[in-house]
Amino acid sequence: MAEQQQWTITATEQPPEWFIQAVKQHTPLSSGIYAAQLLWQRGIKDNQQLTAFINYKAYQPASPFEFGQEMQLAIARLQQAYNAKEKIAIWGDFDADGITATSVLWDGLGQFFKQNTQLIYYIPNRLKESHGLNNEGIDNLAKQGCKLIVTCDTGSTNIEEIIYAKQVGIDVIVTDHHTLPTERPPVAAIINPRYFSRENQLFNLSGVAVAYKLVEALYQSLPNIAKHPLEDLLDLVAVGLIADLVQLSGDCRYLAQLGIQRLQEDFKQPPAARRRPGVGRLLELCQKSGDRPTDISFGLGPRINAVSRIQGDASFCVELLTSRDVKRCNELAEVTELANTRRKSLQKDVQAQVAQKLTQLDLSTTSVIVLEDAQWPAGVLGLVAGQVAQETGRPTILLSTEGSGESGETRLIASVLGSEEEDSAPTPDSRLSTPLARGSARSVNSVDLYQLVKDQAHLLHRFGGHPFAAGLSLLVENIPLFTAAINQQLRQSLGSTTLTPTVQADLTVTVADLGKELFLELKVLEPCGMGNPVPKLLIQNCWFENAWHRNQQDWQGKKVQYIKTEFDIRDDSGRSAFPGLWWGHYKDELPIGRCDCIAELDYNTFKKRYEIRLIAVRPSVNSALNTQHSPLILDLRNREHSQQATANTTQDELKAPLPLTPLILEDCPTSWDNLRLWLRRCLAISRSASTLSNQQQLAIAWSKPKHQPPNQIWLTLVGIAKYLSRTNQPVTRVQLLEKISISDQTLLVGIKALKHLGFTIKRQDNYLQITWHPSDRAENLADEAVARFLAAVREEQFQQQYFADVPLSTIVAIANSDNYMSTNL
């Protein structure tokens, strides 16, 4: 479970007046004071730095030959291949940086080597292979006649594989930005910015930027051959740089600025005239225009990454990013969008399961969270680990101990309707067992996660990464040893330091400050990223109005279990409200009354409005709620023997018995409306009492729900229906609800699905009579109806999981809100 966040405000040093005036030249519509404060905080403190930071035309980028002899060796080997007409293979990686790097080499080297004959590319399957070179892939390239491999975003530490490639007659040029080997590998060349000092303007280059530098050097060394300008590659460079979350300083910032400009220019063209119709279609699907870094970090990047996370093979993404065939690109973009929708659903499922496992951990004695499960899809573990790390303030490692598969709704229907005699669930699919656990790790609070993992290398099969993210595999039997060792190591290094989740604000503003003027002022800091984060604004003593929430839908209108709350925010600085949204939260989680919040100011291209994106919120110390006669709520969730616990809590925790016997709510709600009925019942009883001491208590005493998979619930419902049909027995609605543990509303959806499968349900008094006529089944309608039932079950389980852990303070706020409304209407 998430711990209480610690809020901090960046120490502000007032910049000198000359600096404020210098910044104002770049923000003519505003005072420039906020931008000046941020730039000064972030180390931009003279005119030369300021001009180069804001205006890319004033920045002097580094020559690709700053890489020295290694770049010379790489170009010499490529010239040799060009002259000898050798076949070259690009060996890429499956994340957004690796995909864009492969695409840059494919388009860039493709100006010198004929694509598909002299030049091919290979991207490992994320679900079957690992990052980096492997012998099987090298054998495959050797059989195709390749004499040279050019890696991108990978390869620096693949010493054994590089030696093997040499043995089968293939040279290797490594372009990468990950951890350096202890000794130079036996390669034709290795181009890696980690060889530079941290202060060098090339040090933070990502994989795609290193690939671009190689192509830039080849353009300079073999002039007058390429038919397309080098600058055509910059949009891909920007996508990879921003998606990979590298520090956007030096050449990284310069290339990102140029690339975003190219991206926006291309998107403005009609689809048929775009250089990259696939990128344009992706932007359309995620309702972005390509003019903001967030269009990449929240739009393009997650979609490119989703392909390998869901289906393993992301090779077609190179075609999506480089093809000029509009029809083909549209098809590939929609496949990518579907993968991203599936990724969201899987990620949400894993998040719920991880939240359940976290309740069994004592975070006060846990420094590194290590969790495992046989059913987790490895492709989404890094995303969930990152969220858990942010919420708990602790490095998090999530491991999948076995591959998972999932049957579709149509297959479910076929399995349960195959024979009237088969009322039990079908045998589950056989899965290939493996002794290896694979997973992802994410860090926070400046903990060097890579070093932590590296120090346990003797327990690992493979590992790689950087201080904030790592991938690893290890024998399942080693997980307990690994968990104990890595926790002990971090505890010793931390000493008395306590890990807590933190959120930091950069500026204090009012609601009246929000809008176009401030947005354009802060925009001079873009592109934002590592080392130059999006400004976070502290708004104090504010309140929310007109809040509502809904499930976010995908591009086909299908429900995805992501909640988004929209609201208006106000404070005493003016009469106008300002719109905002809060991803992943219900409206009821917004505090009642005055509060403080931390938010980011954004522009919604789709709605064409300025809005805030809420990051964190808490009640203000100045907030005054009308709490008279609000119910006293006892939180007895997840305790055994609820009835006894209630009695004990009444005596011990309140230290005085109250005359009114507490109302006990043992069924986990599925909505706030369910809970409000009980809260209002308590309020009504309290108001009928003559004194404040006779307040009615509500004991919320539900246990964490132990959900069956939605598929299994469907199988059980069909099995019961078939049994009742065969035995001609009636059944009550209550009996059905008890058997399959779902709500009345969800049961209604299930009954509709049964009807599409050929079942007839007739109501006789309080009973249901169910008969089955298989010949009446409507194939297409049945598939859709079952899908709706499964979605309803998932939604209900999602809601119950939320109420199992919702903070007591939120429930109290709802109670106070209801009390306030009822006494003031």
JSON list of N, CA, C and O in Angstrom, two decimals, residues 500-548:
[
{"chain": "A", "resi": 500, "resn": "THR", "atom": "N", "xyz": [11.12, 7.37, 2.03]},
{"chain": "A", "resi": 500, "resn": "THR", "atom": "CA", "xyz": [9.71, 7.78, 2.01]},
{"chain": "A", "resi": 500, "resn": "THR", "atom": "C", "xyz": [9.38, 8.32, 0.62]},
{"chain": "A", "resi": 500, "resn": "THR", "atom": "O", "xyz": [10.23, 8.94, -0.02]},
{"chain": "A", "resi": 501, "resn": "PRO", "atom": "N", "xyz": [8.15, 8.09, 0.16]},
{"chain": "A", "resi": 501, "resn": "PRO", "atom": "CA", "xyz": [7.75, 8.66, -1.13]},
{"chain": "A", "resi": 501, "resn": "PRO", "atom": "C", "xyz": [7.67, 10.18, -1.02]},
{"chain": "A", "resi": 501, "resn": "PRO", "atom": "O", "xyz": [7.13, 10.71, -0.05]},
{"chain": "A", "resi": 502, "resn": "THR", "atom": "N", "xyz": [8.25, 10.86, -1.97]},
{"chain": "A", "resi": 502, "resn": "THR", "atom": "CA", "xyz": [8.28, 12.32, -1.92]},
{"chain": "A", "resi": 502, "resn": "THR", "atom": "C", "xyz": [7.74, 12.91, -3.22]},
{"chain": "A", "resi": 502, "resn": "THR", "atom": "O", "xyz": [7.82, 12.29, -4.29]},
{"chain": "A", "resi": 503, "resn": "VAL", "atom": "N", "xyz": [7.15, 14.07, -3.11]},
{"chain": "A", "resi": 503, "resn": "VAL", "atom": "CA", "xyz": [6.75, 14.84, -4.28]},
{"chain": "A", "resi": 503, "resn": "VAL", "atom": "C", "xyz": [7.23, 16.26, -4.06]},
{"chain": "A", "resi": 503, "resn": "VAL", "atom": "O", "xyz": [7.08, 16.81, -2.97]},
{"chain": "A", "resi": 504, "resn": "GLN", "atom": "N", "xyz": [7.86, 16.81, -5.08]},
{"chain": "A", "resi": 504, "resn": "GLN", "atom": "CA", "xyz": [8.51, 18.12, -4.92]},
{"chain": "A", "resi": 504, "resn": "GLN", "atom": "C", "xyz": [7.85, 19.15, -5.81]},
{"chain": "A", "resi": 504, "resn": "GLN", "atom": "O", "xyz": [7.58, 18.91, -6.99]},
{"chain": "A", "resi": 505, "resn": "ALA", "atom": "N", "xyz": [7.56, 20.29, -5.23]},
{"chain": "A", "resi": 505, "resn": "ALA", "atom": "CA", "xyz": [7.02, 21.42, -5.98]},
{"chain": "A", "resi": 505, "resn": "ALA", "atom": "C", "xyz": [8.13, 22.40, -6.30]},
{"chain": "A", "resi": 505, "resn": "ALA", "atom": "O", "xyz": [9.05, 22.60, -5.50]},
{"chain": "A", "resi": 506, "resn": "ASP", "atom": "N", "xyz": [8.04, 23.03, -7.48]},
{"chain": "A", "resi": 506, "resn": "ASP", "atom": "CA", "xyz": [9.08, 23.98, -7.91]},
{"chain": "A", "resi": 506, "resn": "ASP", "atom": "C", "xyz": [8.69, 25.42, -7.67]},
{"chain": "A", "resi": 506, "resn": "ASP", "atom": "O", "xyz": [9.54, 26.26, -7.40]},
{"chain": "A", "resi": 507, "resn": "LEU", "atom": "N", "xyz": [7.39, 25.71, -7.80]},
{"chain": "A", "resi": 507, "resn": "LEU", "atom": "CA", "xyz": [6.90, 27.09, -7.69]},
{"chain": "A", "resi": 507, "resn": "LEU", "atom": "C", "xyz": [5.59, 27.12, -6.92]},
{"chain": "A", "resi": 507, "resn": "LEU", "atom": "O", "xyz": [4.81, 26.16, -6.98]},
{"chain": "A", "resi": 508, "resn": "THR", "atom": "N", "xyz": [5.33, 28.22, -6.22]},
{"chain": "A", "resi": 508, "resn": "THR", "atom": "CA", "xyz": [4.03, 28.44, -5.59]},
{"chain": "A", "resi": 508, "resn": "THR", "atom": "C", "xyz": [3.26, 29.45, -6.42]},
{"chain": "A", "resi": 508, "resn": "THR", "atom": "O", "xyz": [3.75, 30.56, -6.68]},
{"chain": "A", "resi": 509, "resn": "VAL", "atom": "N", "xyz": [2.05, 29.07, -6.86]},
{"chain": "A", "resi": 509, "resn": "VAL", "atom": "CA", "xyz": [1.23, 29.95, -7.70]},
{"chain": "A", "resi": 509, "resn": "VAL", "atom": "C", "xyz": [-0.19, 29.96, -7.16]},
{"chain": "A", "resi": 509, "resn": "VAL", "atom": "O", "xyz": [-0.54, 29.20, -6.25]},
{"chain": "A", "resi": 510, "resn": "THR", "atom": "N", "xyz": [-1.02, 30.81, -7.75]},
{"chain": "A", "resi": 510, "resn": "THR", "atom": "CA", "xyz": [-2.45, 30.85, -7.41]},
{"chain": "A", "resi": 510, "resn": "THR", "atom": "C", "xyz": [-3.24, 30.40, -8.64]},
{"chain": "A", "resi": 510, "resn": "THR", "atom": "O", "xyz": [-2.71, 30.33, -9.75]},
{"chain": "A", "resi": 511, "resn": "VAL", "atom": "N", "xyz": [-4.53, 30.16, -8.43]},
{"chain": "A", "resi": 511, "resn": "VAL", "atom": "CA", "xyz": [-5.38, 29.78, -9.56]},
{"chain": "A", "resi": 511, "resn": "VAL", "atom": "C", "xyz": [-5.43, 30.90, -10.59]},
{"chain": "A", "resi": 511, "resn": "VAL", "atom": "O", "xyz": [-5.47, 30.64, -11.80]},
{"chain": "A", "resi": 512, "resn": "ALA", "atom": "N", "xyz": [-5.39, 32.15, -10.14]},
{"chain": "A", "resi": 512, "resn": "ALA", "atom": "CA", "xyz": [-5.42, 33.29, -11.07]},
{"chain": "A", "resi": 512, "resn": "ALA", "atom": "C", "xyz": [-4.19, 33.31, -11.97]},
{"chain": "A", "resi": 512, "resn": "ALA", "atom": "O", "xyz": [-4.22, 33.87, -13.07]},
{"chain": "A", "resi": 513, "resn": "ASP", "atom": "N", "xyz": [-3.08, 32.71, -11.52]},
{"chain": "A", "resi": 513, "resn": "ASP", "atom": "CA", "xyz": [-1.87, 32.68, -12.34]},
{"chain": "A", "resi": 513, "resn": "ASP", "atom": "C", "xyz": [-1.98, 31.68, -13.50]},
{"chain": "A", "resi": 513, "resn": "ASP", "atom": "O", "xyz": [-1.24, 31.79, -14.49]},
{"chain": "A", "resi": 514, "resn": "LEU", "atom": "N", "xyz": [-2.85, 30.69, -13.36]},
{"chain": "A", "resi": 514, "resn": "LEU", "atom": "CA", "xyz": [-2.93, 29.62, -14.33]},
{"chain": "A", "resi": 514, "resn": "LEU", "atom": "C", "xyz": [-3.53, 30.12, -15.65]},
{"chain": "A", "resi": 514, "resn": "LEU", "atom": "O", "xyz": [-4.40, 30.97, -15.66]},
{"chain": "A", "resi": 515, "resn": "GLY", "atom": "N", "xyz": [-3.05, 29.55, -16.76]},
{"chain": "A", "resi": 515, "resn": "GLY", "atom": "CA", "xyz": [-3.61, 29.93, -18.05]},
{"chain": "A", "resi": 515, "resn": "GLY", "atom": "C", "xyz": [-2.55, 30.05, -19.11]},
{"chain": "A", "resi": 515, "resn": "GLY", "atom": "O", "xyz": [-1.40, 29.63, -18.95]},
{"chain": "A", "resi": 516, "resn": "LYS", "atom": "N", "xyz": [-2.93, 30.65, -20.21]},
{"chain": "A", "resi": 516, "resn": "LYS", "atom": "CA", "xyz": [-2.07, 30.73, -21.39]},
{"chain": "A", "resi": 516, "resn": "LYS", "atom": "C", "xyz": [-0.76, 31.46, -21.11]},
{"chain": "A", "resi": 516, "resn": "LYS", "atom": "O", "xyz": [0.32, 31.03, -21.53]},
{"chain": "A", "resi": 517, "resn": "GLU", "atom": "N", "xyz": [-0.85, 32.57, -20.38]},
{"chain": "A", "resi": 517, "resn": "GLU", "atom": "CA", "xyz": [0.34, 33.39, -20.14]},
{"chain": "A", "resi": 517, "resn": "GLU", "atom": "C", "xyz": [1.41, 32.60, -19.39]},
{"chain": "A", "resi": 517, "resn": "GLU", "atom": "O", "xyz": [2.57, 32.57, -19.79]},
{"chain": "A", "resi": 518, "resn": "LEU", "atom": "N", "xyz": [1.01, 31.94, -18.31]},
{"chain": "A", "resi": 518, "resn": "LEU", "atom": "CA", "xyz": [1.97, 31.15, -17.53]},
{"chain": "A", "resi": 518, "resn": "LEU", "atom": "C", "xyz": [2.44, 29.95, -18.34]},
{"chain": "A", "resi": 518, "resn": "LEU", "atom": "O", "xyz": [3.63, 29.59, -18.29]},
{"chain": "A", "resi": 519, "resn": "PHE", "atom": "N", "xyz": [1.53, 29.32, -19.07]},
{"chain": "A", "resi": 519, "resn": "PHE", "atom": "CA", "xyz": [1.91, 28.16, -19.88]},
{"chain": "A", "resi": 519, "resn": "PHE", "atom": "C", "xyz": [3.01, 28.52, -20.87]},
{"chain": "A", "resi": 519, "resn": "PHE", "atom": "O", "xyz": [4.02, 27.81, -21.00]},
{"chain": "A", "resi": 520, "resn": "LEU", "atom": "N", "xyz": [2.83, 29.62, -21.60]},
{"chain": "A", "resi": 520, "resn": "LEU", "atom": "CA", "xyz": [3.83, 30.02, -22.59]},
{"chain": "A", "resi": 520, "resn": "LEU", "atom": "C", "xyz": [5.14, 30.43, -21.93]},
{"chain": "A", "resi": 520, "resn": "LEU", "atom": "O", "xyz": [6.22, 30.22, -22.48]},
{"chain": "A", "resi": 521, "resn": "GLU", "atom": "N", "xyz": [5.04, 31.00, -20.74]},
{"chain": "A", "resi": 521, "resn": "GLU", "atom": "CA", "xyz": [6.26, 31.37, -20.02]},
{"chain": "A", "resi": 521, "resn": "GLU", "atom": "C", "xyz": [7.06, 30.12, -19.64]},
{"chain": "A", "resi": 521, "resn": "GLU", "atom": "O", "xyz": [8.28, 30.06, -19.83]},
{"chain": "A", "resi": 522, "resn": "LEU", "atom": "N", "xyz": [6.38, 29.13, -19.11]},
{"chain": "A", "resi": 522, "resn": "LEU", "atom": "CA", "xyz": [7.07, 27.90, -18.69]},
{"chain": "A", "resi": 522, "resn": "LEU", "atom": "C", "xyz": [7.52, 27.06, -19.89]},
{"chain": "A", "resi": 522, "resn": "LEU", "atom": "O", "xyz": [8.40, 26.22, -19.76]},
{"chain": "A", "resi": 523, "resn": "LYS", "atom": "N", "xyz": [6.91, 27.29, -21.05]},
{"chain": "A", "resi": 523, "resn": "LYS", "atom": "CA", "xyz": [7.22, 26.50, -22.24]},
{"chain": "A", "resi": 523, "resn": "LYS", "atom": "C", "xyz": [8.66, 26.72, -22.71]},
{"chain": "A", "resi": 523, "resn": "LYS", "atom": "O", "xyz": [9.21, 25.89, -23.44]},
{"chain": "A", "resi": 524, "resn": "VAL", "atom": "N", "xyz": [9.28, 27.82, -22.26]},
{"chain": "A", "resi": 524, "resn": "VAL", "atom": "CA", "xyz": [10.67, 28.06, -22.67]},
{"chain": "A", "resi": 524, "resn": "VAL", "atom": "C", "xyz": [11.61, 27.01, -22.09]},
{"chain": "A", "resi": 524, "resn": "VAL", "atom": "O", "xyz": [12.73, 26.83, -22.58]},
{"chain": "A", "resi": 525, "resn": "LEU", "atom": "N", "xyz": [11.16, 26.28, -21.07]},
{"chain": "A", "resi": 525, "resn": "LEU", "atom": "CA", "xyz": [11.99, 25.23, -20.49]},
{"chain": "A", "resi": 525, "resn": "LEU", "atom": "C", "xyz": [11.94, 23.94, -21.30]},
{"chain": "A", "resi": 525, "resn": "LEU", "atom": "O", "xyz": [12.75, 23.04, -21.11]},
{"chain": "A", "resi": 526, "resn": "GLU", "atom": "N", "xyz": [10.94, 23.81, -22.19]},
{"chain": "A", "resi": 526, "resn": "GLU", "atom": "CA", "xyz": [10.80, 22.57, -22.95]},
{"chain": "A", "resi": 526, "resn": "GLU", "atom": "C", "xyz": [11.91, 22.44, -24.00]},
{"chain": "A", "resi": 526, "resn": "GLU", "atom": "O", "xyz": [12.45, 23.44, -24.46]},
{"chain": "A", "resi": 527, "resn": "PRO", "atom": "N", "xyz": [12.26, 21.18, -24.35]},
{"chain": "A", "resi": 527, "resn": "PRO", "atom": "CA", "xyz": [11.68, 19.93, -23.88]},
{"chain": "A", "resi": 527, "resn": "PRO", "atom": "C", "xyz": [12.15, 19.57, -22.47]},
{"chain": "A", "resi": 527, "resn": "PRO", "atom": "O", "xyz": [13.33, 19.69, -22.16]},
{"chain": "A", "resi": 528, "resn": "CYS", "atom": "N", "xyz": [11.20, 19.14, -21.65]},
{"chain": "A", "resi": 528, "resn": "CYS", "atom": "CA", "xyz": [11.54, 18.74, -20.28]},
{"chain": "A", "resi": 528, "resn": "CYS", "atom": "C", "xyz": [11.82, 17.25, -20.22]},
{"chain": "A", "resi": 528, "resn": "CYS", "atom": "O", "xyz": [11.38, 16.48, -21.07]},
{"chain": "A", "resi": 529, "resn": "GLY", "atom": "N", "xyz": [12.54, 16.86, -19.21]},
{"chain": "A", "resi": 529, "resn": "GLY", "atom": "CA", "xyz": [12.89, 15.46, -19.03]},
{"chain": "A", "resi": 529, "resn": "GLY", "atom": "C", "xyz": [13.79, 15.33, -17.81]},
{"chain": "A", "resi": 529, "resn": "GLY", "atom": "O", "xyz": [13.80, 16.18, -16.93]},
{"chain": "A", "resi": 530, "resn": "MET", "atom": "N", "xyz": [14.57, 14.26, -17.77]},
{"chain": "A", "resi": 530, "resn": "MET", "atom": "CA", "xyz": [15.49, 14.05, -16.66]},
{"chain": "A", "resi": 530, "resn": "MET", "atom": "C", "xyz": [16.44, 15.24, -16.56]},
{"chain": "A", "resi": 530, "resn": "MET", "atom": "O", "xyz": [17.01, 15.70, -17.55]},
{"chain": "A", "resi": 531, "resn": "GLY", "atom": "N", "xyz": [16.61, 15.75, -15.34]},
{"chain": "A", "resi": 531, "resn": "GLY", "atom": "CA", "xyz": [17.50, 16.89, -15.13]},
{"chain": "A", "resi": 531, "resn": "GLY", "atom": "C", "xyz": [16.83, 18.22, -15.37]},
{"chain": "A", "resi": 531, "resn": "GLY", "atom": "O", "xyz": [17.32, 19.28, -14.96]},
{"chain": "A", "resi": 532, "resn": "ASN", "atom": "N", "xyz": [15.71, 18.21, -16.09]},
{"chain": "A", "resi": 532, "resn": "ASN", "atom": "CA", "xyz": [14.94, 19.42, -16.36]},
{"chain": "A", "resi": 532, "resn": "ASN", "atom": "C", "xyz": [13.46, 19.04, -16.37]},
{"chain": "A", "resi": 532, "resn": "ASN", "atom": "O", "xyz": [12.80, 19.06, -17.40]},
{"chain": "A", "resi": 533, "resn": "PRO", "atom": "N", "xyz": [12.91, 18.64, -15.19]},
{"chain": "A", "resi": 533, "resn": "PRO", "atom": "CA", "xyz": [11.55, 18.09, -15.15]},
{"chain": "A", "resi": 533, "resn": "PRO", "atom": "C", "xyz": [10.49, 19.14, -15.44]},
{"chain": "A", "resi": 533, "resn": "PRO", "atom": "O", "xyz": [10.73, 20.35, -15.34]},
{"chain": "A", "resi": 534, "resn": "VAL", "atom": "N", "xyz": [9.31, 18.66, -15.81]},
{"chain": "A", "resi": 534, "resn": "VAL", "atom": "CA", "xyz": [8.16, 19.53, -16.01]},
{"chain": "A", "resi": 534, "resn": "VAL", "atom": "C", "xyz": [7.91, 20.29, -14.69]},
{"chain": "A", "resi": 534, "resn": "VAL", "atom": "O", "xyz": [7.86, 19.69, -13.62]},
{"chain": "A", "resi": 535, "resn": "PRO", "atom": "N", "xyz": [7.77, 21.62, -14.73]},
{"chain": "A", "resi": 535, "resn": "PRO", "atom": "CA", "xyz": [7.56, 22.38, -13.49]},
{"chain": "A", "resi": 535, "resn": "PRO", "atom": "C", "xyz": [6.32, 21.91, -12.74]},
{"chain": "A", "resi": 535, "resn": "PRO", "atom": "O", "xyz": [5.25, 21.75, -13.32]},
{"chain": "A", "resi": 536, "resn": "LYS", "atom": "N", "xyz": [6.49, 21.70, -11.45]},
{"chain": "A", "resi": 536, "resn": "LYS", "atom": "CA", "xyz": [5.38, 21.29, -10.59]},
{"chain": "A", "resi": 536, "resn": "LYS", "atom": "C", "xyz": [4.98, 22.49, -9.73]},
{"chain": "A", "resi": 536, "resn": "LYS", "atom": "O", "xyz": [5.81, 23.09, -9.05]},
{"chain": "A", "resi": 537, "resn": "LEU", "atom": "N", "xyz": [3.69, 22.80, -9.76]},
{"chain": "A", "resi": 537, "resn": "LEU", "atom": "CA", "xyz": [3.17, 24.02, -9.16]},
{"chain": "A", "resi": 537, "resn": "LEU", "atom": "C", "xyz": [2.40, 23.72, -7.88]},
{"chain": "A", "resi": 537, "resn": "LEU", "atom": "O", "xyz": [1.52, 22.85, -7.87]},
{"chain": "A", "resi": 538, "resn": "LEU", "atom": "N", "xyz": [2.74, 24.41, -6.81]},
{"chain": "A", "resi": 538, "resn": "LEU", "atom": "CA", "xyz": [2.03, 24.28, -5.54]},
{"chain": "A", "resi": 538, "resn": "LEU", "atom": "C", "xyz": [0.93, 25.34, -5.49]},
{"chain": "A", "resi": 538, "resn": "LEU", "atom": "O", "xyz": [1.20, 26.53, -5.63]},
{"chain": "A", "resi": 539, "resn": "ILE", "atom": "N", "xyz": [-0.31, 24.87, -5.31]},
{"chain": "A", "resi": 539, "resn": "ILE", "atom": "CA", "xyz": [-1.46, 25.77, -5.18]},
{"chain": "A", "resi": 539, "resn": "ILE", "atom": "C", "xyz": [-2.04, 25.54, -3.79]},
{"chain": "A", "resi": 539, "resn": "ILE", "atom": "O", "xyz": [-2.49, 24.44, -3.46]},
{"chain": "A", "resi": 540, "resn": "GLN", "atom": "N", "xyz": [-2.03, 26.57, -2.95]},
{"chain": "A", "resi": 540, "resn": "GLN", "atom": "CA", "xyz": [-2.43, 26.42, -1.55]},
{"chain": "A", "resi": 540, "resn": "GLN", "atom": "C", "xyz": [-3.83, 26.99, -1.29]},
{"chain": "A", "resi": 540, "resn": "GLN", "atom": "O", "xyz": [-4.28, 27.90, -1.99]},
{"chain": "A", "resi": 541, "resn": "ASN", "atom": "N", "xyz": [-4.49, 26.40, -0.30]},
{"chain": "A", "resi": 541, "resn": "ASN", "atom": "CA", "xyz": [-5.78, 26.90, 0.18]},
{"chain": "A", "resi": 541, "resn": "ASN", "atom": "C", "xyz": [-6.80, 27.02, -0.95]},
{"chain": "A", "resi": 541, "resn": "ASN", "atom": "O", "xyz": [-7.48, 28.04, -1.10]},
{"chain": "A", "resi": 542, "resn": "CYS", "atom": "N", "xyz": [-6.88, 25.96, -1.76]},
{"chain": "A", "resi": 542, "resn": "CYS", "atom": "CA", "xyz": [-7.80, 25.95, -2.89]},
{"chain": "A", "resi": 542, "resn": "CYS", "atom": "C", "xyz": [-8.93, 24.95, -2.61]},
{"chain": "A", "resi": 542, "resn": "CYS", "atom": "O", "xyz": [-8.92, 24.27, -1.59]},
{"chain": "A", "resi": 543, "resn": "TRP", "atom": "N", "xyz": [-9.89, 24.85, -3.53]},
{"chain": "A", "resi": 543, "resn": "TRP", "atom": "CA", "xyz": [-10.94, 23.83, -3.40]},
{"chain": "A", "resi": 543, "resn": "TRP", "atom": "C", "xyz": [-11.42, 23.43, -4.79]},
{"chain": "A", "resi": 543, "resn": "TRP", "atom": "O", "xyz": [-11.12, 24.08, -5.79]},
{"chain": "A", "resi": 544, "resn": "PHE", "atom": "N", "xyz": [-12.15, 22.31, -4.83]},
{"chain": "A", "resi": 544, "resn": "PHE", "atom": "CA", "xyz": [-12.56, 21.73, -6.11]},
{"chain": "A", "resi": 544, "resn": "PHE", "atom": "C", "xyz": [-14.08, 21.81, -6.26]},
{"chain": "A", "resi": 544, "resn": "PHE", "atom": "O", "xyz": [-14.83, 21.69, -5.30]},
{"chain": "A", "resi": 545, "resn": "GLU", "atom": "N", "xyz": [-14.50, 21.97, -7.51]},
{"chain": "A", "resi": 545, "resn": "GLU", "atom": "CA", "xyz": [-15.93, 22.01, -7.85]},
{"chain": "A", "resi": 545, "resn": "GLU", "atom": "C", "xyz": [-16.18, 21.18, -9.11]},
{"chain": "A", "resi": 545, "resn": "GLU", "atom": "O", "xyz": [-15.25, 20.89, -9.87]},
{"chain": "A", "resi": 546, "resn": "ASN", "atom": "N", "xyz": [-17.45, 20.82, -9.32]},
{"chain": "A", "resi": 546, "resn": "ASN", "atom": "CA", "xyz": [-17.89, 20.17, -10.56]},
{"chain": "A", "resi": 546, "resn": "ASN", "atom": "C", "xyz": [-17.07, 18.93, -10.92]},
{"chain": "A", "resi": 546, "resn": "ASN", "atom": "O", "xyz": [-16.79, 18.68, -12.09]},
{"chain": "A", "resi": 547, "resn": "ALA", "atom": "N", "xyz": [-16.68, 18.18, -9.92]},
{"chain": "A", "resi": 547, "resn": "ALA", "atom": "CA", "xyz": [-15.86, 16.99, -10.17]},
{"chain": "A", "resi": 547, "resn": "ALA", "atom": "C", "xyz": [-16.72, 15.83, -10.68]},
{"chain": "A", "resi": 547, "resn": "ALA", "atom": "O", "xyz": [-17.84, 15.61, -10.22]},
{"chain": "A", "resi": 548, "resn": "TRP", "atom": "N", "xyz": [-16.20, 15.10, -11.64]},
{"chain": "A", "resi": 548, "resn": "TRP", "atom": "CA", "xyz": [-16.85, 13.89, -12.12]},
{"chain": "A", "resi": 548, "resn": "TRP", "atom": "C", "xyz": [-15.77, 12.96, -12.67]},
{"chain": "A", "resi": 548, "resn": "TRP", "atom": "O", "xyz": [-14.69, 13.39, -13.04]}
]
